[in-house]
Short mmCIF file of N, CA and C in Angstrom, two decimals:
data_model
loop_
_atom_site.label_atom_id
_atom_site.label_comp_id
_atom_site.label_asym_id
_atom_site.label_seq_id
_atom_site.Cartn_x
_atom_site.Cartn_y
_atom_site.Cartn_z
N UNK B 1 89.16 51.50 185.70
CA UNK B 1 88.34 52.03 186.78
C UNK B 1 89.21 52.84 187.72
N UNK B 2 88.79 53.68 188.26
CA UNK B 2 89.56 54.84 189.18
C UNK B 2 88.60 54.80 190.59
N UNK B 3 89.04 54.14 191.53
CA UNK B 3 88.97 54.50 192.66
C UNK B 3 88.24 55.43 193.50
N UNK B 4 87.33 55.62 194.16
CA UNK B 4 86.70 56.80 194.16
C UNK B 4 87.14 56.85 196.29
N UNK B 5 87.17 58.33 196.26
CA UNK B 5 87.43 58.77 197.61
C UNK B 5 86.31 58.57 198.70
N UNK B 6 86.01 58.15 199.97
CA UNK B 6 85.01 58.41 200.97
C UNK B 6 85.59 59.63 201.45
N UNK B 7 84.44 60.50 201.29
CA UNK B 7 84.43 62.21 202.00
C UNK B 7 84.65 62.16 202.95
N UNK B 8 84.59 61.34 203.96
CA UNK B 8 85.17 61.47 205.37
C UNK B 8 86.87 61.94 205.02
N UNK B 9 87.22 60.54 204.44
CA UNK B 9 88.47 60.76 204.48
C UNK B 9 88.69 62.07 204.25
N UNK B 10 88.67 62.04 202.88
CA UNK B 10 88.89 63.38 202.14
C UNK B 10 88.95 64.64 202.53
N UNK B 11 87.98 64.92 203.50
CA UNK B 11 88.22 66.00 204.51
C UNK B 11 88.91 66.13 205.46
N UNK B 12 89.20 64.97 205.63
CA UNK B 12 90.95 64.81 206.74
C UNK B 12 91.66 64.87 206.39
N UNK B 13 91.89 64.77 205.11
CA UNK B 13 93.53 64.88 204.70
C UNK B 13 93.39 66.56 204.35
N UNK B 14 92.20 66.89 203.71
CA UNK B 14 92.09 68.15 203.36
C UNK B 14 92.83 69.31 204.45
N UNK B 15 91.72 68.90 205.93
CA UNK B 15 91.78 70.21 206.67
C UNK B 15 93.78 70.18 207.35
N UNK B 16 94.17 68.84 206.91
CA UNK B 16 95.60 68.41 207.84
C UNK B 16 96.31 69.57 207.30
N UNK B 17 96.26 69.25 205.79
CA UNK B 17 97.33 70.38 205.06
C UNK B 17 96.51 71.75 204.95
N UNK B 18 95.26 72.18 205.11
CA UNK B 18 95.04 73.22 205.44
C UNK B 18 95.07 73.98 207.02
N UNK B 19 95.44 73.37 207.58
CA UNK B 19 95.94 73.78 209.09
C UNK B 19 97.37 73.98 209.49
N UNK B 20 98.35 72.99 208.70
CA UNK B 20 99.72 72.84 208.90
C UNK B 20 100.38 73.69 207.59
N UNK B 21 99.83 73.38 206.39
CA UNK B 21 100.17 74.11 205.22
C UNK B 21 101.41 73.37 204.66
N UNK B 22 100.99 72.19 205.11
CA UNK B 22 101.79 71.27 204.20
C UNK B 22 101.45 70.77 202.66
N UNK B 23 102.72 70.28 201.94
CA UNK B 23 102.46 70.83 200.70
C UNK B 23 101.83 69.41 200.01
N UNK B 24 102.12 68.88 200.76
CA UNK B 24 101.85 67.11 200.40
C UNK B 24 101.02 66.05 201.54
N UNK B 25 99.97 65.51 200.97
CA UNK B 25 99.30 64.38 202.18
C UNK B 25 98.83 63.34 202.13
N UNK B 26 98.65 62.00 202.60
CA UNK B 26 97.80 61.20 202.43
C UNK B 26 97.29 60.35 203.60
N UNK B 27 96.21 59.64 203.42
CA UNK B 27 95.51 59.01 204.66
C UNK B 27 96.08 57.68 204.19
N UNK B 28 96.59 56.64 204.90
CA UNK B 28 96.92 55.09 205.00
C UNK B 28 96.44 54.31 205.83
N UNK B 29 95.69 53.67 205.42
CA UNK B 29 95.06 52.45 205.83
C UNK B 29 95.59 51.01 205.82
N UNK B 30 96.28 50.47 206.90
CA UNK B 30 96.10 49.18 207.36
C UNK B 30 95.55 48.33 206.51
N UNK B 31 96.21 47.33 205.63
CA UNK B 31 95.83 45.89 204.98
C UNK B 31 96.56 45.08 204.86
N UNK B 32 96.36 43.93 204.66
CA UNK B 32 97.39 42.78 205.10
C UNK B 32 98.65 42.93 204.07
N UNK B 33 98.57 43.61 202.88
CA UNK B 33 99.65 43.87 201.55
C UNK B 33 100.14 45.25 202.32
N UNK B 34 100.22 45.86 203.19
CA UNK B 34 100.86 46.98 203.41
C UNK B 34 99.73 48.13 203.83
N UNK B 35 100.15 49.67 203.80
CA UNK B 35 99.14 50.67 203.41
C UNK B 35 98.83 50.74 202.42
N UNK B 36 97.48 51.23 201.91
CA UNK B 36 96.94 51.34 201.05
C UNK B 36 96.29 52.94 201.50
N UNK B 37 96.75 54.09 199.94
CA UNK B 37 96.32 55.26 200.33
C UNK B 37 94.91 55.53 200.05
N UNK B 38 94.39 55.84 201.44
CA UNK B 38 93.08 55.92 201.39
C UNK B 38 92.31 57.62 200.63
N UNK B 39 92.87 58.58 201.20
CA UNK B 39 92.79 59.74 200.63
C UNK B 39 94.49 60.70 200.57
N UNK B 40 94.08 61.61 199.50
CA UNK B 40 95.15 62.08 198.93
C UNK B 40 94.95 63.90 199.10
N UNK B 41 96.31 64.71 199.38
CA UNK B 41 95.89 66.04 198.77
C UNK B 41 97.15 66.80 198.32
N UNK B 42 97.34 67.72 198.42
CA UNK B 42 98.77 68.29 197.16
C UNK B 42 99.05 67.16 196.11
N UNK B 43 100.48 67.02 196.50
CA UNK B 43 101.45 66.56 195.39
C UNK B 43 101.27 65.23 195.44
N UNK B 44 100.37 64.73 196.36
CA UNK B 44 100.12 63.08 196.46
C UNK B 44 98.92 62.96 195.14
N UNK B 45 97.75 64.07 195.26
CA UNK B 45 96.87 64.13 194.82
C UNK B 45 97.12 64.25 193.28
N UNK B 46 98.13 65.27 193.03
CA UNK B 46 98.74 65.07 191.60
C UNK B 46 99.64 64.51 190.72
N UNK B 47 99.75 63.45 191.91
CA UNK B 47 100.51 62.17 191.55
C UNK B 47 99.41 61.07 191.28
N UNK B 48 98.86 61.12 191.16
CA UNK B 48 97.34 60.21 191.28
C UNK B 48 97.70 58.65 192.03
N UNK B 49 98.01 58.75 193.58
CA UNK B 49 98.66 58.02 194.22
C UNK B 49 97.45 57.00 195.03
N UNK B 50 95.95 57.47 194.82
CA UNK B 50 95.15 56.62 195.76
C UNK B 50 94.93 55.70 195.23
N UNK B 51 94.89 54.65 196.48
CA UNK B 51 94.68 53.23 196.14
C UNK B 51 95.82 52.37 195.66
N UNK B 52 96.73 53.28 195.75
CA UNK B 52 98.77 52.16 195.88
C UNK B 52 98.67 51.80 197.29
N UNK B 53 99.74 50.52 197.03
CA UNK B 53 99.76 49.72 197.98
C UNK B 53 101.77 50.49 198.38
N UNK B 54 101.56 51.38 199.91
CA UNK B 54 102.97 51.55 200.27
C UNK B 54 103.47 50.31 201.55
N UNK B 55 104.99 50.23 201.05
CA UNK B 55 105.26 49.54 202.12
C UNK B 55 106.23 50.05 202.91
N UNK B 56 105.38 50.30 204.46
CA UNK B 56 106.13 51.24 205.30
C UNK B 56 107.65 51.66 205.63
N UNK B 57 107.63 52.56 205.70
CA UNK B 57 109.56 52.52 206.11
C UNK B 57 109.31 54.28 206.81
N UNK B 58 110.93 54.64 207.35
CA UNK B 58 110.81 56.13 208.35
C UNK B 58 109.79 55.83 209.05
N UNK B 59 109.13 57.41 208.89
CA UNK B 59 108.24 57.70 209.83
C UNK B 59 106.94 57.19 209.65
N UNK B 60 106.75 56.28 208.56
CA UNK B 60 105.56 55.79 208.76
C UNK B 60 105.74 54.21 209.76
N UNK B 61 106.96 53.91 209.19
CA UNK B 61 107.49 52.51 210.66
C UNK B 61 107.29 52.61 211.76
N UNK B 62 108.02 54.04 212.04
CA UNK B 62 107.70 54.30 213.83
C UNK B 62 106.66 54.38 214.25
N UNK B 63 105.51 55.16 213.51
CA UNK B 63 104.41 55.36 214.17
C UNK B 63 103.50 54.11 214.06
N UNK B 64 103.67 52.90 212.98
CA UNK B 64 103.21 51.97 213.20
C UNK B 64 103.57 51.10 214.26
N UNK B 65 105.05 50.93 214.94
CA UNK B 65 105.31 50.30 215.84
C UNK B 65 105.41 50.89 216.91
N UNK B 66 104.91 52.29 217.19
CA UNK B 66 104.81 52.69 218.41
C UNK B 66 103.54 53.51 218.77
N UNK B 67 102.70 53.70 218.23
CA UNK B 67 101.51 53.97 217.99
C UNK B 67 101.25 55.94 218.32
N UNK B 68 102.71 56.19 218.36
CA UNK B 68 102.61 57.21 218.60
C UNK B 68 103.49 58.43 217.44
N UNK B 69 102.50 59.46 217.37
CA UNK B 69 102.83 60.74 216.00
C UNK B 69 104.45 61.18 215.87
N UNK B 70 105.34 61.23 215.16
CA UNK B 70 106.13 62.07 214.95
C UNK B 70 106.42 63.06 213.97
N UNK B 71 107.26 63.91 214.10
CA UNK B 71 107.54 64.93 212.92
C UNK B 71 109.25 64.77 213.05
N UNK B 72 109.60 65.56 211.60
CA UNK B 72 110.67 64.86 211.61
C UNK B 72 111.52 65.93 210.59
N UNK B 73 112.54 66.33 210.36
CA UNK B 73 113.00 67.26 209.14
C UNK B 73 114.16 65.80 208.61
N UNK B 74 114.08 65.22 207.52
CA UNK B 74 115.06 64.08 207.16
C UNK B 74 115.79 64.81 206.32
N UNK B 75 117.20 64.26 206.47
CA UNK B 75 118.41 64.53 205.64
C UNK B 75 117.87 64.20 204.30
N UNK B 76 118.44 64.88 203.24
CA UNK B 76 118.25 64.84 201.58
C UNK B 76 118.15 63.73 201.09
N UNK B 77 119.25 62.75 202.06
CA UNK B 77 119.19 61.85 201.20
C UNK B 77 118.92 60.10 202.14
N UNK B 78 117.81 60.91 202.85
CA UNK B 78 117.47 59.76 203.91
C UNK B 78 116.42 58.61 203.04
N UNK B 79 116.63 57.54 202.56
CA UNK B 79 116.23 56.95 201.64
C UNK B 79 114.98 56.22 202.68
N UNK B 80 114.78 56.09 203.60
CA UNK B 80 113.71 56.00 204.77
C UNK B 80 112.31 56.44 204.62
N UNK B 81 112.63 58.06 204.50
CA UNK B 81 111.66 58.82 204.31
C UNK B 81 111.17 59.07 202.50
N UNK B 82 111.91 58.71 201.73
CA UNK B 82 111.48 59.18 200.12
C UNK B 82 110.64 58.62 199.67
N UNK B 83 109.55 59.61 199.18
CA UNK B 83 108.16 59.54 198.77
C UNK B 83 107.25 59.87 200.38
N UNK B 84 107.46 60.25 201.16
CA UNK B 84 106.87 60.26 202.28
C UNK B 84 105.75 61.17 202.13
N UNK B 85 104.41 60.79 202.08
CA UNK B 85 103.33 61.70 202.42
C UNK B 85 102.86 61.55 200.80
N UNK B 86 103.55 60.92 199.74
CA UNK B 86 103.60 61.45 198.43
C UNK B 86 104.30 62.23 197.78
N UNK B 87 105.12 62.54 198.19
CA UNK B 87 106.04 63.44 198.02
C UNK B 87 106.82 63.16 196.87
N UNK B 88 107.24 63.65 195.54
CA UNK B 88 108.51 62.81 195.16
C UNK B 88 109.80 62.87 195.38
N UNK B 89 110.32 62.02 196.00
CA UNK B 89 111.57 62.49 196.76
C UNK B 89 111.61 62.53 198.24
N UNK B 90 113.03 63.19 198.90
CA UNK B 90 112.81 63.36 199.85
C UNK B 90 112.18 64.62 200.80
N UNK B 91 111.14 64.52 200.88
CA UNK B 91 110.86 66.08 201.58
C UNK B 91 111.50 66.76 203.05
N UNK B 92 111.44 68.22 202.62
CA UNK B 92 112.33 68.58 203.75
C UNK B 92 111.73 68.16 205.11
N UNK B 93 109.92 68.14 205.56
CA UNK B 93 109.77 67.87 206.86
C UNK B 93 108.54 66.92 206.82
N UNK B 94 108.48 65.90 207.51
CA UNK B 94 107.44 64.66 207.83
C UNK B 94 106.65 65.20 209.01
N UNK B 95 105.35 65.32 208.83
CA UNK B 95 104.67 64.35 209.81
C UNK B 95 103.86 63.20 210.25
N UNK B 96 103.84 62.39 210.76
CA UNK B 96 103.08 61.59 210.79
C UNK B 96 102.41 61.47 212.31
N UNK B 97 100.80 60.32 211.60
CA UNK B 97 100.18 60.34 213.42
C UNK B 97 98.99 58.64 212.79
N UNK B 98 99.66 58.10 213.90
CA UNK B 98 98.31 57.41 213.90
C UNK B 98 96.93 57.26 214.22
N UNK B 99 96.31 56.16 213.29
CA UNK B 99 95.08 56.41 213.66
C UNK B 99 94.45 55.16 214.24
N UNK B 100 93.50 55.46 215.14
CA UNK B 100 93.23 54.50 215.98
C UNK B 100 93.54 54.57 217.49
N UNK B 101 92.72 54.29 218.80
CA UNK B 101 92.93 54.37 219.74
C UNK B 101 93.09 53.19 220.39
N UNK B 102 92.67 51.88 220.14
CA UNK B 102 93.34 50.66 220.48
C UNK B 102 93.81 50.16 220.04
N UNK B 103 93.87 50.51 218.84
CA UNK B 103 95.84 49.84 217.81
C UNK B 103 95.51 50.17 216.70
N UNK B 104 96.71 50.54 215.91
CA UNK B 104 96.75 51.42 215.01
C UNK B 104 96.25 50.82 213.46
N UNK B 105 95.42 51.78 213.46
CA UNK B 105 94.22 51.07 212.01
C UNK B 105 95.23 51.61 210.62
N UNK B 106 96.10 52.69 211.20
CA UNK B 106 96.91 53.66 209.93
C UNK B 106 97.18 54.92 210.01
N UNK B 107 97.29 55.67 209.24
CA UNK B 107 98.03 56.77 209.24
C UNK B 107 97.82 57.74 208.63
N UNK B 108 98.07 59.00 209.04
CA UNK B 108 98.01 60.37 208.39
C UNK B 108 99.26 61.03 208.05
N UNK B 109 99.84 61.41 207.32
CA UNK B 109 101.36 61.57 206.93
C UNK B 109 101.30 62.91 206.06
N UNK B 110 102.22 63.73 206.30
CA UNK B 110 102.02 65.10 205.70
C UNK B 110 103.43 65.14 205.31
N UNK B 111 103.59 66.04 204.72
CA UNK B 111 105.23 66.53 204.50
C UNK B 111 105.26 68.00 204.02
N UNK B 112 106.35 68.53 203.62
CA UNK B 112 106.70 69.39 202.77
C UNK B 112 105.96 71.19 203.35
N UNK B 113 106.55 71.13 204.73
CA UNK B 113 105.73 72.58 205.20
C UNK B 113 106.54 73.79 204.08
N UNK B 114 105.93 75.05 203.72
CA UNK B 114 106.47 76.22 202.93
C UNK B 114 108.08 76.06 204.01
N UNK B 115 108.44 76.92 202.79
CA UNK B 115 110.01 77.27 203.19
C UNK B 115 110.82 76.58 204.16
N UNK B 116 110.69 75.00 203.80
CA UNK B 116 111.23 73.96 204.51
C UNK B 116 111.51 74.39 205.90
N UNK B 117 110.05 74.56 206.69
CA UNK B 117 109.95 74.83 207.74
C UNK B 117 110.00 73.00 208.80
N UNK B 118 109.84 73.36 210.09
CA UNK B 118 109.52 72.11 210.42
C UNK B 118 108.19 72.43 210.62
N UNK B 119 107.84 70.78 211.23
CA UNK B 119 105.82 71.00 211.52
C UNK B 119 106.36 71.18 213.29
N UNK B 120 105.34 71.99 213.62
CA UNK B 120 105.13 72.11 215.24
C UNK B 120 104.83 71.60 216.04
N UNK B 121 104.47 71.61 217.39
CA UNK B 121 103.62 70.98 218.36
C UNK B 121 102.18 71.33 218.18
N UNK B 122 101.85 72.37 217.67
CA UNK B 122 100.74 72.48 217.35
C UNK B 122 100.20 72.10 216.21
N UNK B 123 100.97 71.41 214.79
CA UNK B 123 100.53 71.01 214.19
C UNK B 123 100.29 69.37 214.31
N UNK B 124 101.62 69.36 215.18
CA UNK B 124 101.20 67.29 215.56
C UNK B 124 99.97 67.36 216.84
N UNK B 125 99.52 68.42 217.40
CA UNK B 125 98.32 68.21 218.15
C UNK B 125 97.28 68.46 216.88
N UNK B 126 97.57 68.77 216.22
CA UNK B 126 95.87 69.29 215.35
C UNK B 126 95.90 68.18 214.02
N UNK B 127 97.01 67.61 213.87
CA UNK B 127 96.93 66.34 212.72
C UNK B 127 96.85 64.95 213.72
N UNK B 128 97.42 64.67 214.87
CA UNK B 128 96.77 63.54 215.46
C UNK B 128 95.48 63.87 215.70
N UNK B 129 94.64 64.59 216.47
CA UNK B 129 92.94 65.13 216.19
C UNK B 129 92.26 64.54 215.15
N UNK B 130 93.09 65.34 214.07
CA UNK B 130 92.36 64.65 212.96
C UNK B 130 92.65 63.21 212.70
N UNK B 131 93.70 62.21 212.91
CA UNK B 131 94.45 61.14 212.81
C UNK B 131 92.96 60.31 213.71
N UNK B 132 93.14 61.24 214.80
CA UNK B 132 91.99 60.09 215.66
C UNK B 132 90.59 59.87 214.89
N UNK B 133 90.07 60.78 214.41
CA UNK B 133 89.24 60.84 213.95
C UNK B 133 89.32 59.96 212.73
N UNK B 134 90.23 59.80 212.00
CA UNK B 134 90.20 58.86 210.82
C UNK B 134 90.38 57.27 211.29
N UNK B 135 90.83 57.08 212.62
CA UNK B 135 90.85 56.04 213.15
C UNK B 135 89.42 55.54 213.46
N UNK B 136 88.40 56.27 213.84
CA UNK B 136 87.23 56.12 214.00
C UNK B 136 86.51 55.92 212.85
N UNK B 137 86.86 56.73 211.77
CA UNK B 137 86.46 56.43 210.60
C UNK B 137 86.72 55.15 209.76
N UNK B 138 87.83 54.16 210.09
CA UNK B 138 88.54 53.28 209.40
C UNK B 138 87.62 52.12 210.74
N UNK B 139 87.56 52.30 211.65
CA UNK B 139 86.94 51.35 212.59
C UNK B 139 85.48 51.00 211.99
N UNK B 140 84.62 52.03 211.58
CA UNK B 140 83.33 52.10 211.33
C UNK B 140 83.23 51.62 209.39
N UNK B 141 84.45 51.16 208.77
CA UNK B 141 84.08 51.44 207.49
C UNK B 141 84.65 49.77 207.52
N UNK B 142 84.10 49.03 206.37
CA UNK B 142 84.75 47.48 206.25
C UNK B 142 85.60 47.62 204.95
N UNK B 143 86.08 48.38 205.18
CA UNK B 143 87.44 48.29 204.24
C UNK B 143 87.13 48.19 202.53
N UNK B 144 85.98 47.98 201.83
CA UNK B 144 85.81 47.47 200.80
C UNK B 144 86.11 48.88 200.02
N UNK B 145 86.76 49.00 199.03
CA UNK B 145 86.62 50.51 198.32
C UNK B 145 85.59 50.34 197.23
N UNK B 146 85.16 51.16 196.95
CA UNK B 146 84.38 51.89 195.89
C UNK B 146 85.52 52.09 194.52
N UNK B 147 84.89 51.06 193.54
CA UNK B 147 85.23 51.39 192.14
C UNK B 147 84.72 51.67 191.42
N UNK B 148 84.46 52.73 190.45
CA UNK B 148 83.83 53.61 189.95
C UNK B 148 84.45 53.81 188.46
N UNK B 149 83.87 53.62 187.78
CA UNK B 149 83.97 53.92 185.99
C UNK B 149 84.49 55.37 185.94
N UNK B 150 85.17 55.66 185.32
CA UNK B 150 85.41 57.08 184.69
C UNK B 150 84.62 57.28 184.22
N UNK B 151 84.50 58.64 183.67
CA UNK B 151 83.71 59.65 182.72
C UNK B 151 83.58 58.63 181.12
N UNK B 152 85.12 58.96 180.57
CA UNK B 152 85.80 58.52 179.61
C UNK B 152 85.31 56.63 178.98
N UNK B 153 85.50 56.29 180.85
CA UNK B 153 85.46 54.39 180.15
C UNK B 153 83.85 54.57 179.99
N UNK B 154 82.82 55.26 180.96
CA UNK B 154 81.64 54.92 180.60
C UNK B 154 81.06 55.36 179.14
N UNK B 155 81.49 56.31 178.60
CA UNK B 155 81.14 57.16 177.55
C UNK B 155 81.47 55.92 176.72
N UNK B 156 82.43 54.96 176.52
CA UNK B 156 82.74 54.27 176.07
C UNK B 156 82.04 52.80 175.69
N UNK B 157 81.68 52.91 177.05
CA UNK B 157 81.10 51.86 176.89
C UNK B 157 79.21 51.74 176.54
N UNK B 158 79.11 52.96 176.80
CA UNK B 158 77.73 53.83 176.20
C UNK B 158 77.52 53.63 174.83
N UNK B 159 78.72 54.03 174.10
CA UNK B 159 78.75 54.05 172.58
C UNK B 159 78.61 52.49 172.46
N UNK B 160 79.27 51.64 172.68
CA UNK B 160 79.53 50.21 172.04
C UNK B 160 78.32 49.44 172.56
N UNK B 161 77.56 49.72 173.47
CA UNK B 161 76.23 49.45 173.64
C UNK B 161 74.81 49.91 173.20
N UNK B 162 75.26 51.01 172.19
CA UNK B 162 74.44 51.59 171.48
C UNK B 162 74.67 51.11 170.42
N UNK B 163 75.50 50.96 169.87
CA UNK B 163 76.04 49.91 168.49
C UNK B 163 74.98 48.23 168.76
N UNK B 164 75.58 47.92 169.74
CA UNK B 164 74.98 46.37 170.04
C UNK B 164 73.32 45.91 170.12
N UNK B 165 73.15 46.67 171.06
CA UNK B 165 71.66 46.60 171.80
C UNK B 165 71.46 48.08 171.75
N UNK B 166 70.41 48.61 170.77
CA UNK B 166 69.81 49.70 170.88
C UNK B 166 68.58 49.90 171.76
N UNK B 167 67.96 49.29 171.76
CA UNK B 167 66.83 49.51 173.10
C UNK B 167 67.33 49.20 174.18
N UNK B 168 68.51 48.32 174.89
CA UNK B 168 69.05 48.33 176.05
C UNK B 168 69.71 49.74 176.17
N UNK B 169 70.40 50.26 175.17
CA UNK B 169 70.91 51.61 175.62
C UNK B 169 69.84 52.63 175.30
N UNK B 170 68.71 52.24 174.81
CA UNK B 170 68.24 53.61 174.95
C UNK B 170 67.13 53.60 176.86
N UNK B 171 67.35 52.26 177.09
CA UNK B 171 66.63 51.97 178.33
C UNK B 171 67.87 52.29 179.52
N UNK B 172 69.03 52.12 179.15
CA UNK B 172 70.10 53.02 180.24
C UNK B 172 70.29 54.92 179.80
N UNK B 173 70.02 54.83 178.99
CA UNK B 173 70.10 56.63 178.95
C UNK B 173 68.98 57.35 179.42
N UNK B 174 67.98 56.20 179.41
CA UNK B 174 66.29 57.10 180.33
C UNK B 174 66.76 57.44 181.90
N UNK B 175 67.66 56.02 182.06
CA UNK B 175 67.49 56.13 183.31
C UNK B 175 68.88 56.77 183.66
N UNK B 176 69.53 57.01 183.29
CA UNK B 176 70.75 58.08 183.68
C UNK B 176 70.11 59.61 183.34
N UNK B 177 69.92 59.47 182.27
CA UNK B 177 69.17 61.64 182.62
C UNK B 177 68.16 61.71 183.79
N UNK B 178 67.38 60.59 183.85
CA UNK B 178 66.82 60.68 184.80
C UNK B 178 67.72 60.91 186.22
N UNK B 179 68.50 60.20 186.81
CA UNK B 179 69.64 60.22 187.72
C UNK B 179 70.20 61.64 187.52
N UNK B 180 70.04 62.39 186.47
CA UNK B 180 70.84 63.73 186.44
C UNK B 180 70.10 64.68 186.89
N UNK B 181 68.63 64.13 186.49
CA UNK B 181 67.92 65.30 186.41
C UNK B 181 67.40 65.55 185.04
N UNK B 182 67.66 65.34 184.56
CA UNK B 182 67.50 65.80 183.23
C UNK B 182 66.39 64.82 182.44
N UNK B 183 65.51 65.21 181.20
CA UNK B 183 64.21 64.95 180.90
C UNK B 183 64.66 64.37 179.44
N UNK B 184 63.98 63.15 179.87
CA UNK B 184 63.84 62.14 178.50
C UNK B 184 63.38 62.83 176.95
#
């Protein structure tokens, strides 16, 4: 089963690295085993990193124990920061921001601006924004994720239920074209 994203998130991590133009991102959520990545985009995203359990260190430490955003350019071989944002490795620049306004529910973490730039003041004002906002979002949601069948496992399991019970699967395929749209 693969994990499926809430669009809230998803659009926060989206617009972070489309505002900052960072190359790597993910949303972290607060659970008693550590963060857990809630949404993903670049190189996090093609790492297929949602729903790992990270355990904080760098800049995701600070901003958990001080509830406040930093950015950061880490040395090559700052073993603190590696994997930061998703990244593999160490990336040339961090940001991070928490989320939450009466204690920190988690985190928004970016890295990797073009031409190992740093991130700005204007990008740690426009990714905490969004940070707050995912704090609101993580306040209003009870934490449970959404697990969701693949394409692949259901197709799978379609077939071997068509083997077994033929009128049970032909009584789930009415009602999935139906769900598509599509005519019995």
């Amino acid at each position: 089963m693969s994990a499926s994203v809430r669009p809230t998130y998803q659009a926060i991590v989206d617009q972070a690295t489309a505002v900052t133009g960072a190359g790597t991102a993910w949303l972290l959520r607060s659970t008693a085993d550590g963060l857990v990545v809630a949404a993903t985009a670049g190189l996090a995203a093609q790492r297929r990193l949602l729903g790992s359990i990270i355990v904080p260190t760098g800049a995701q430490g600070y901003v958990l124990s001080s509830g406040q955003p930093v950015a950061l350019m880490p040395q090559p071989t700052d073993p603190a920061n590696d994997g930061a944002a998703g990244h593999p490795g160490v990336p040339t620049s961090v940001l991070a921001a928490p989320c939450g306004n009466e204690s920190v529910l988690g985190l928004l973490e970016l890295a990797a601006k073009p031409s190992a730039s740093p991130f700005t003041f204007d990008d740690i004002e426009a990714v905490s924004a969004l940070a707050s906002i995912a704090g609101a979002a993580f306040s209003e949601d009870d934490g449970t994720t959404l697990d969701v069948v693949s394409p692949a496992e259901l197709a799978t399991e379609l077939e071997r239920l068509a083997t077994a019970d033929p009128a049970r699967y032909a009584d789930t395929a009415r009602v999935i074209e139906s769900l598509l749209g599509q005519g019995a």
